[in-house]
Each structure stands twice: as C-alpha cells, then as structure tokens.
mmCIF file of C-alpha atoms in Angstrom:
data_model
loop_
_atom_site.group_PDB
_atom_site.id
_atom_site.type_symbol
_atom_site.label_atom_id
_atom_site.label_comp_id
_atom_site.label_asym_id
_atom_site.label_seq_id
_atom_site.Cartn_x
_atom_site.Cartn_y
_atom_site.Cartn_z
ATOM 1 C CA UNK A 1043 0.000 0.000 0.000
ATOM 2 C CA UNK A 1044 1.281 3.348 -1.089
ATOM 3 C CA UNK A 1045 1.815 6.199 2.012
ATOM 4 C CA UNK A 1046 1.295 9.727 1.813
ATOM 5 C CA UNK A 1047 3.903 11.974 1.382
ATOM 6 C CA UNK A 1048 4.536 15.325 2.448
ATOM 7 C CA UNK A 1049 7.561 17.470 1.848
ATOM 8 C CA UNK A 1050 8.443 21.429 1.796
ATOM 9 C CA UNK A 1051 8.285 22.947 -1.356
ATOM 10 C CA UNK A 1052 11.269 25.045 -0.519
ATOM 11 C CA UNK A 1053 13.658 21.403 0.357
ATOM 12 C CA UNK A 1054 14.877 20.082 -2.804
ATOM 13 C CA UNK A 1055 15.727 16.590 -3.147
ATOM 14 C CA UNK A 1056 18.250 17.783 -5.328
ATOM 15 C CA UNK A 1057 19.615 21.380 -6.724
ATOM 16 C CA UNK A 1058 20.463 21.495 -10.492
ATOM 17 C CA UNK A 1059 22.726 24.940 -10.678
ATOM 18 C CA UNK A 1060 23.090 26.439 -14.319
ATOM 19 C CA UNK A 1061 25.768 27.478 -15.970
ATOM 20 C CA UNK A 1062 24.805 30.773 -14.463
ATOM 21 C CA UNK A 1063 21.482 32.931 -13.954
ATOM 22 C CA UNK A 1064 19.500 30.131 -12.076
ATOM 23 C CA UNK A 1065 18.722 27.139 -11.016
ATOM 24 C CA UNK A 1066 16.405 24.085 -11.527
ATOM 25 C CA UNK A 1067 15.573 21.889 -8.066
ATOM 26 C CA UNK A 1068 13.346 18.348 -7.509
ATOM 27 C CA UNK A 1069 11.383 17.364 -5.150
ATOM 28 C CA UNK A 1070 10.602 13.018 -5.297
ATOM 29 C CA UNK A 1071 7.432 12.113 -3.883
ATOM 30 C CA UNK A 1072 7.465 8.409 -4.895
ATOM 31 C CA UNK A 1073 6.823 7.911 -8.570
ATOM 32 C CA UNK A 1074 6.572 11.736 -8.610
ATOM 33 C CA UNK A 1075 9.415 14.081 -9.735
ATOM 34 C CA UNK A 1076 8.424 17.967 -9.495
ATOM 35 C CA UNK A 1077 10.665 20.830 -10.656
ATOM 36 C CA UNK A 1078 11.047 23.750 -9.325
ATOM 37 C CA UNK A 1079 12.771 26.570 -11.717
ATOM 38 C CA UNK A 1080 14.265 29.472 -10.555
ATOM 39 C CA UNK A 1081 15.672 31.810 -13.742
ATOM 40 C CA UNK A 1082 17.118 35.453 -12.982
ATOM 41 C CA UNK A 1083 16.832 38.233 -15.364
ATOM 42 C CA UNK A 1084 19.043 37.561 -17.978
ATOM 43 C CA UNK A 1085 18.522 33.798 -18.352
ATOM 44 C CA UNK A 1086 18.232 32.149 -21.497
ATOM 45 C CA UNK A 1087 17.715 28.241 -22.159
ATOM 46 C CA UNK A 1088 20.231 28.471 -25.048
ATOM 47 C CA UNK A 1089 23.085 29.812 -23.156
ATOM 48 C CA UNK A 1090 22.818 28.766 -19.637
ATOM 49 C CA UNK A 1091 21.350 24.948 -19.708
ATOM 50 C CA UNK A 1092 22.285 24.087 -23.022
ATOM 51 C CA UNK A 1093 25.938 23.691 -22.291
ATOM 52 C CA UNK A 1094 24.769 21.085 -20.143
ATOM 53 C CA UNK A 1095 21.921 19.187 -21.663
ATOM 54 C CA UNK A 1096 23.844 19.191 -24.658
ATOM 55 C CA UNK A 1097 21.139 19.270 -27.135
ATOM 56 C CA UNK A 1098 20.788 21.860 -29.777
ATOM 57 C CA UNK A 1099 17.202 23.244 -27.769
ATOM 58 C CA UNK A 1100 15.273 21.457 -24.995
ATOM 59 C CA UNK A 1101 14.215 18.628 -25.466
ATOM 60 C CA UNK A 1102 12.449 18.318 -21.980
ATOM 61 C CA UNK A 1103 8.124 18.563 -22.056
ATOM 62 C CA UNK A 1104 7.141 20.895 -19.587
ATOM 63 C CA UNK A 1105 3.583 21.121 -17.864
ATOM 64 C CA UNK A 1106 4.337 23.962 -15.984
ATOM 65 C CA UNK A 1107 2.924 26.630 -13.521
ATOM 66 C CA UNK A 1108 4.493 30.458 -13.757
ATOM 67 C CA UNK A 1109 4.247 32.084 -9.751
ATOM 68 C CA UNK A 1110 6.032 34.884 -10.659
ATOM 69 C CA UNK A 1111 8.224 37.353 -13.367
ATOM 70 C CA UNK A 1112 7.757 35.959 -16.790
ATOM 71 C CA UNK A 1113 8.929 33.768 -19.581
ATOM 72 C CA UNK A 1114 9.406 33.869 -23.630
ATOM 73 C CA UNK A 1115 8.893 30.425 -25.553
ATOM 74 C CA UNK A 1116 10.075 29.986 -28.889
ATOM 75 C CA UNK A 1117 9.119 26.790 -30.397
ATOM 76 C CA UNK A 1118 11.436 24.962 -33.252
ATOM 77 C CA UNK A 1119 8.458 25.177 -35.440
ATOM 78 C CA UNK A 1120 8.520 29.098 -35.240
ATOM 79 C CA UNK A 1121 5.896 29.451 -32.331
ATOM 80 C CA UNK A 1122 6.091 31.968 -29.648
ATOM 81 C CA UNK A 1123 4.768 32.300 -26.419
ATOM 82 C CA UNK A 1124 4.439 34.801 -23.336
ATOM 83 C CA UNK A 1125 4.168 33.388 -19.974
ATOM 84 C CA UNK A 1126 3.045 35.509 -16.701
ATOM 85 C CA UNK A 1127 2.169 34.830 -13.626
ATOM 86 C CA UNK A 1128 -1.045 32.807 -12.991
ATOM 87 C CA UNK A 1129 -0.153 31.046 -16.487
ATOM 88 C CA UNK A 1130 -0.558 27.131 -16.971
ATOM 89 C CA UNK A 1131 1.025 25.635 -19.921
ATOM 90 C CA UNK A 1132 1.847 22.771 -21.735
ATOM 91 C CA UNK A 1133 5.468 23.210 -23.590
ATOM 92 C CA UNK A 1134 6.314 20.021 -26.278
ATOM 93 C CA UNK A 1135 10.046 19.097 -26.793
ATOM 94 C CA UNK A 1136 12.113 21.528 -29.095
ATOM 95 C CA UNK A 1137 12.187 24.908 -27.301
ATOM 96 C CA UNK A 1138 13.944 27.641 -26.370
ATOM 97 C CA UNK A 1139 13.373 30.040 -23.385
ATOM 98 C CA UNK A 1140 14.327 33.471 -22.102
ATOM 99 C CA UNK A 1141 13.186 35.527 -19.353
ATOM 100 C CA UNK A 1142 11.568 38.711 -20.100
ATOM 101 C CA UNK A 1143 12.037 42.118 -18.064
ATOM 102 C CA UNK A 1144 13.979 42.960 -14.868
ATOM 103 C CA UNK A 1145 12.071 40.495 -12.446
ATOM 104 C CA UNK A 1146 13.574 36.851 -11.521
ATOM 105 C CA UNK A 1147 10.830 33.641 -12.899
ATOM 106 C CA UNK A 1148 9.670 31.037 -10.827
ATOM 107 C CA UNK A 1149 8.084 27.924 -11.967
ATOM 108 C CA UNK A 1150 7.005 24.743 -10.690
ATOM 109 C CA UNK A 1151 7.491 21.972 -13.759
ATOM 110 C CA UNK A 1152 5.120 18.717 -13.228
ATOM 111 C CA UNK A 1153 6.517 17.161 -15.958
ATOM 112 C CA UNK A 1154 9.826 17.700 -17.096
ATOM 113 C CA UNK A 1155 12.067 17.710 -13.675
ATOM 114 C CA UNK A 1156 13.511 13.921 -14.073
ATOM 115 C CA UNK A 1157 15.464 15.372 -17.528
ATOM 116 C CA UNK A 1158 15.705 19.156 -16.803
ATOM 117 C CA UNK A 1159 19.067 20.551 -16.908
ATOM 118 C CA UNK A 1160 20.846 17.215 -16.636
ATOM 119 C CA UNK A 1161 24.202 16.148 -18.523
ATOM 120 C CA UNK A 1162 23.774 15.183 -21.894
ATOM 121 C CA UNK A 1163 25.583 12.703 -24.024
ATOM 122 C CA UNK A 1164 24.951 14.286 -26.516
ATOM 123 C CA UNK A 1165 24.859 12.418 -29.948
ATOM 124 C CA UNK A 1166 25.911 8.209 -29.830
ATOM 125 C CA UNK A 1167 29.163 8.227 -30.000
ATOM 126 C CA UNK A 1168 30.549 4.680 -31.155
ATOM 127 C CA UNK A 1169 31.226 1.861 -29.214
ATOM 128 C CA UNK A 1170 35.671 2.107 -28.228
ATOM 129 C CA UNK A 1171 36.910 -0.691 -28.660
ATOM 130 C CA UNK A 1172 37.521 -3.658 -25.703
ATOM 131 C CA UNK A 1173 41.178 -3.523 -24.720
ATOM 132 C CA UNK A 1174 40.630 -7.295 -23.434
#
C-alpha cells in the first residue's frame, strides 16, 4: 500500500545549478518528480542549460505553472509564447526560453524535472573498442 507523502516545497531533493542565472531543483514524492525553476533576469535556455543538456534546444516537455516574473517560448516550429504569472502551460520538446524584463521567474514543472538541466551525451558516440 502506497503512504502519503509530504515534503516542503522550498527542500529540494536535489539542486540542479546552471551554468549561471538560475537554477532548476526536484522534489521526489514516490513515482513523482516535481521541478522547481528558478531563472534570474538575464537567463536564457540556449546559453545557460544548453551547455549542459547538450542538445541543440530542450528537449524536456514541460507542464508547468508560472508564480512569478515571466517567460518567452520559442518553439522549433517558429511558435512563440508569453508566460506571466497565474499562467498554466503545456510546452512540447524543441524549445527555447528566455526571461523577459527585470524580475527573476519562478516555476514549478510537473513534468519535465527527471530530464531538466541534466548532462547530456549528446549524440551516440561509437562503441571504443575492448582492450581485453
């Protein structure tokens, strides 16, 4: 039988620092992984996280909640979105993101925290040969 869990919000499970400008956090509960994103002004997917995802944009699906400042989406398929405070949304793979104005972002990510901001291998490199 499952048991409830309870946790605080503000006690990561583990921190996720970016290459500067931010930070992504997780929380486990169980089966559960939920993100926490913290971006200050300035931020931009493209230049701090994808040094370390290396992947040419995100490839992470967000289903996210915006509590505060606000974000800029720009899809690989050329569509653009505004997120604000109050905003739910739904983000596919292939992305970039920036933060708009003076004011840090804060998100909480239901979806994309087990992937988010994690090292890459980048493209399959092939198999080195055994030395045995």
């Amino acid at each position: 039988m499952a048991r409830a869990i309870i946790k605080k919000a503000g006690e990561a499970d583990e921190r996720r620092p970016f290459v500067s400008h931010g930070e992504a956090s997780v929380l486990n509960l169980g089966a559960l992984s939920i993100g926490r994103g913290y971006f200050e002004p300035g931020w931009r997917w493209s230049e701090h996280v994808k040094p370390i995802a290396n992947t040419e944009s995100c490839e992470v699906v967000h289903t996210l909640s915006v509590l505060s400042g606000r974000l800029h989406i720009r899809m690989n398929d050329g569509q653009e979105l505004d997120l604000a405070p109050g905003d739910v949304a739904f983000i596919p793979s292939g992305h970039d993101a920036w933060v708009v104005g003076d004011e840090p972002c804060r998100v909480v990510d239901f979806t994309g925290a087990e992937d988010y901001a994690v090292a890459s291998k980048g493209p399959e490199e092939p198999a080195q040969p055994s030395l045995q």
